[in-house]
Coordinates of C-alpha atoms in Angstrom, one line a residue:
Chain A
S26 CA -38.5 -21.0 -4.4
Y27 CA -41.2 -23.6 -4.6
V28 CA -40.6 -26.5 -6.9
L29 CA -43.2 -28.6 -8.8
T30 CA -42.1 -31.9 -10.3
Q31 CA -44.0 -33.6 -13.2
P32 CA -43.1 -36.8 -15.1
P33 CA -41.7 -35.8 -18.6
S34 CA -44.1 -38.2 -20.4
V35 CA -47.2 -40.3 -19.9
S36 CA -48.5 -42.8 -22.5
V37 CA -52.1 -44.2 -22.6
A38 CA -54.2 -46.1 -25.0
P39 CA -57.4 -44.6 -26.3
G40 CA -60.4 -45.1 -24.1
K41 CA -58.2 -45.7 -21.0
T42 CA -57.5 -43.3 -18.1
A43 CA -54.4 -41.1 -17.9
N44 CA -53.1 -39.8 -14.6
I45 CA -50.6 -37.0 -14.6
T46 CA -48.9 -36.2 -11.3
C47 CA -47.5 -33.0 -9.9
G48 CA -45.3 -33.3 -6.9
G49 CA -44.4 -30.5 -4.4
K50 CA -43.7 -30.2 -0.7
N51 CA -47.0 -30.2 1.1
I52 CA -48.8 -29.3 -2.2
G53 CA -52.0 -30.3 -0.6
S54 CA -52.0 -27.1 1.3
K55 CA -52.0 -25.1 -2.0
S56 CA -54.4 -24.6 -4.8
V57 CA -53.3 -26.4 -8.0
H58 CA -54.2 -25.4 -11.5
W59 CA -53.7 -27.3 -14.8
Y60 CA -53.2 -26.2 -18.4
Q61 CA -53.3 -28.1 -21.7
Q62 CA -51.0 -26.9 -24.5
K63 CA -51.2 -28.4 -28.0
P64 CA -48.3 -27.8 -30.4
G65 CA -48.1 -24.3 -31.7
Q66 CA -51.0 -23.1 -29.5
A67 CA -51.3 -21.1 -26.3
P68 CA -52.0 -22.9 -23.0
V69 CA -55.7 -23.6 -22.1
L70 CA -56.9 -23.8 -18.5
V71 CA -58.5 -27.2 -17.9
I72 CA -58.6 -27.4 -14.1
Y73 CA -58.5 -24.7 -11.4
Y74 CA -58.5 -24.8 -7.6
D75 CA -57.5 -28.5 -7.6
S76 CA -60.7 -29.9 -9.2
D77 CA -62.9 -27.2 -10.8
R78 CA -63.5 -27.3 -14.5
P79 CA -63.9 -24.1 -16.6
S80 CA -66.9 -24.0 -18.9
G81 CA -66.3 -25.9 -22.1
I82 CA -63.9 -28.4 -20.6
P83 CA -65.2 -32.0 -20.8
E84 CA -66.2 -33.8 -17.6
R85 CA -63.5 -36.4 -18.6
F86 CA -61.0 -34.0 -17.0
S87 CA -60.8 -34.1 -13.2
G88 CA -58.3 -33.2 -10.6
S89 CA -57.3 -34.0 -7.0
N90 CA -54.7 -32.7 -4.5
S91 CA -53.5 -34.2 -1.2
G92 CA -50.3 -34.5 0.7
N93 CA -47.3 -34.0 -1.6
T94 CA -49.0 -34.9 -4.9
A95 CA -51.7 -33.3 -7.1
T96 CA -53.1 -35.4 -10.0
L97 CA -54.8 -34.5 -13.2
T98 CA -57.0 -37.4 -14.4
I99 CA -58.2 -37.7 -18.0
S100 CA -60.8 -40.5 -18.4
R101 CA -61.7 -42.2 -21.7
V102 CA -58.7 -40.6 -23.3
E103 CA -59.1 -39.5 -26.9
A104 CA -56.6 -38.8 -29.6
G105 CA -57.3 -35.1 -29.3
D106 CA -56.1 -35.1 -25.7
E107 CA -52.6 -35.6 -26.9
A108 CA -50.7 -32.5 -25.6
D109 CA -48.4 -31.1 -23.0
Y110 CA -49.9 -30.6 -19.5
Y111 CA -48.6 -28.2 -16.9
C112 CA -49.5 -27.8 -13.2
Q113 CA -49.2 -24.4 -11.5
V114 CA -49.5 -23.0 -8.0
W115 CA -49.3 -19.5 -6.5
D116 CA -46.6 -19.4 -3.9
S117 CA -46.7 -16.6 -1.3
R118 CA -43.0 -16.1 -0.6
S119 CA -41.9 -13.8 2.2
D120 CA -40.8 -11.1 -0.2
H121 CA -43.3 -11.3 -3.0
P122 CA -45.7 -13.7 -4.6
D123 CA -44.6 -16.2 -7.3
W124 CA -46.5 -18.1 -9.8
V125 CA -44.8 -21.5 -10.3
F126 CA -45.2 -24.0 -13.1
G127 CA -44.2 -27.6 -13.2
G128 CA -41.9 -28.7 -16.0
G129 CA -44.7 -30.2 -18.0
T130 CA -45.8 -33.7 -19.0
K131 CA -46.2 -34.8 -22.6
L132 CA -49.3 -37.0 -22.9
T133 CA -49.0 -39.5 -25.8
V134 CA -52.1 -41.4 -26.9
L135 CA -51.0 -44.7 -28.3
Chain B
Q9 CA -65.5 -13.2 -25.6
V10 CA -62.1 -12.5 -24.0
Q11 CA -59.4 -11.6 -26.5
L12 CA -55.8 -11.0 -25.8
V13 CA -53.6 -10.0 -28.8
E14 CA -49.8 -9.6 -28.3
S15 CA -47.5 -7.7 -30.6
G16 CA -44.1 -6.2 -30.7
G17 CA -42.0 -9.4 -30.9
G18 CA -39.0 -9.7 -33.3
V19 CA -35.3 -10.3 -33.5
V20 CA -33.1 -8.1 -31.4
Q21 CA -29.4 -8.1 -30.5
P22 CA -28.2 -8.9 -27.0
G23 CA -28.2 -5.8 -24.8
R24 CA -30.9 -4.0 -26.7
S25 CA -34.5 -3.2 -25.8
L26 CA -37.9 -4.2 -27.0
R27 CA -41.5 -3.4 -25.9
L28 CA -44.3 -5.8 -26.1
S29 CA -48.0 -4.9 -26.2
C30 CA -51.1 -6.9 -25.4
A31 CA -54.4 -5.5 -26.6
A32 CA -57.4 -6.7 -24.5
S33 CA -61.1 -6.9 -25.3
G34 CA -64.2 -8.8 -24.3
F35 CA -63.9 -8.1 -20.6
T36 CA -63.4 -5.2 -18.2
F37 CA -59.6 -4.7 -18.5
S38 CA -59.5 -2.0 -15.9
S39 CA -60.7 -4.4 -13.3
S40 CA -58.4 -7.3 -14.2
D41 CA -55.0 -8.3 -12.9
M42 CA -52.7 -9.3 -15.7
H43 CA -49.5 -11.2 -16.3
W44 CA -46.7 -12.0 -18.8
V45 CA -45.7 -15.6 -19.1
R46 CA -42.9 -16.9 -21.5
Q47 CA -41.9 -20.1 -23.0
A48 CA -38.4 -20.7 -24.5
P49 CA -38.3 -22.9 -27.6
G50 CA -39.0 -26.5 -26.7
K51 CA -39.2 -25.6 -23.0
G52 CA -41.9 -25.2 -20.3
L53 CA -43.8 -22.2 -19.1
E54 CA -42.2 -19.5 -17.0
W55 CA -44.1 -16.7 -15.2
V56 CA -42.4 -13.3 -15.9
A57 CA -44.4 -10.5 -14.4
F58 CA -47.7 -9.4 -12.7
I59 CA -49.5 -6.1 -12.5
S60 CA -52.6 -5.4 -10.5
Y61 CA -55.8 -4.0 -12.1
D62 CA -54.9 -0.4 -11.1
G63 CA -51.1 -0.7 -11.7
T64 CA -50.2 -0.2 -8.1
K65 CA -48.7 -3.6 -7.5
K66 CA -46.0 -5.1 -9.7
Y67 CA -44.1 -8.3 -9.2
Y68 CA -41.3 -9.9 -11.3
A69 CA -39.5 -13.2 -11.6
D70 CA -36.0 -13.1 -10.3
S71 CA -34.7 -13.8 -13.8
V72 CA -36.0 -10.5 -15.2
K73 CA -36.1 -8.2 -12.1
G74 CA -34.3 -4.9 -12.8
R75 CA -34.4 -5.4 -16.6
F76 CA -38.1 -5.8 -17.4
T77 CA -40.9 -3.4 -16.6
I78 CA -44.6 -4.3 -16.7
S79 CA -47.2 -1.5 -17.2
R80 CA -50.7 -0.9 -18.4
D81 CA -52.9 1.8 -19.9
N82 CA -56.5 1.2 -18.8
S83 CA -57.7 3.9 -21.1
K84 CA -56.4 1.9 -24.1
N85 CA -57.1 -1.6 -22.7
T86 CA -53.4 -2.4 -23.3
L87 CA -50.8 -4.2 -21.3
Y88 CA -47.1 -3.7 -21.9
L89 CA -43.7 -5.3 -21.2
Q90 CA -40.6 -3.2 -21.6
M91 CA -37.6 -5.4 -21.9
N92 CA -34.2 -3.9 -21.5
S93 CA -30.7 -5.4 -21.5
L94 CA -31.9 -8.4 -23.3
R95 CA -30.0 -11.7 -23.1
T96 CA -30.0 -14.7 -25.4
E97 CA -31.8 -16.6 -22.6
D98 CA -34.7 -14.2 -22.9
T99 CA -35.5 -15.8 -26.3
A100 CA -39.1 -17.1 -26.0
V101 CA -42.7 -16.8 -26.9
Y102 CA -44.2 -14.2 -24.6
Y103 CA -47.9 -14.6 -23.6
C104 CA -50.1 -12.1 -21.9
A105 CA -52.6 -13.8 -19.6
K106 CA -55.5 -12.7 -17.5
D107 CA -55.8 -13.4 -13.8
P108 CA -59.3 -13.9 -12.5
G109 CA -58.3 -12.4 -9.2
L110 CA -56.9 -13.4 -5.8
Y111 CA -53.4 -14.0 -7.1
S112 CA -54.4 -17.4 -8.5
Y113 CA -54.2 -18.7 -12.0
F114 CA -54.4 -17.7 -15.7
D115 CA -57.9 -18.1 -17.1
H116 CA -57.3 -16.6 -20.6
W117 CA -54.2 -16.4 -22.7
G118 CA -53.1 -14.6 -25.8
Q119 CA -51.6 -16.4 -28.8
G120 CA -48.1 -15.1 -27.9
T121 CA -45.4 -13.1 -29.7
L122 CA -41.9 -14.5 -30.4
V123 CA -38.9 -12.6 -29.1
T124 CA -35.5 -13.8 -30.5
V125 CA -32.4 -12.4 -28.9
S126 CA -29.5 -13.1 -31.2

C-alpha cells in the first residue's frame, strides 16, 4: 500500500514560518490534503487538493506538492497553531481505493 | 452547520461485538459519501471504512475486512459501524467523517467515540 512519511516533530518560534513535509513516491501526481488536530479534539481540514483552504482557515496556511514531497506551510506562526498535523491522499489500488494518512507531525511553538 | 455525533463506544471484551452510530445533521446525508476513521491512543489516524451515498459501494481497510461492516440508514440520517470479533488492537477513538465526493478527503468530522477492547 502507499506510504506517506512525515517528520515526527517540527519546532518553530512565534512569528516565523513552519514547513511540514509529507513524502511519498511520486506524490506530486496525487492530491494531498492536510488536517490539524489539537489535543482531545477531532481533526480539522486545513488544506485540500494540495493548496486550497476551506472557509475559516487563515491565509497563513498554504500548501504545495511536487515530485516526491508535499509541504504544508504555516506563516507567522502563533501559539494556537501548536497541534499535530496529518497529510492524507486517496490511493486507487488495483483492488479497491484506500485513504492513506501520514504518521503525523507534532508542531511545537517555542 | 454540519454536525456528526458518534455514539455506542465503550469497554468490550476481546472477541465480542459492538455497534457504533453516527447521527448526521446540517447537510443532505442521503447525498453524501461517509467514512469511519480511527485513532489508537497516542497514535495517528487510520482510515477504517467507506460507504457511498446510496450504500451500494463499501470499502474496508485490510485490518478490519471481514470483521467490520459499515452501513447507513438514509431515512434516519445515521451511519453505522458493526464491529465483530474485536481485538485489543481495535482500541481507539472512532470518528465518522463526511466525504465531499470524488473519493477525496474528509471535510467534516464528529467528535469521536472511544472503544476499549480489554
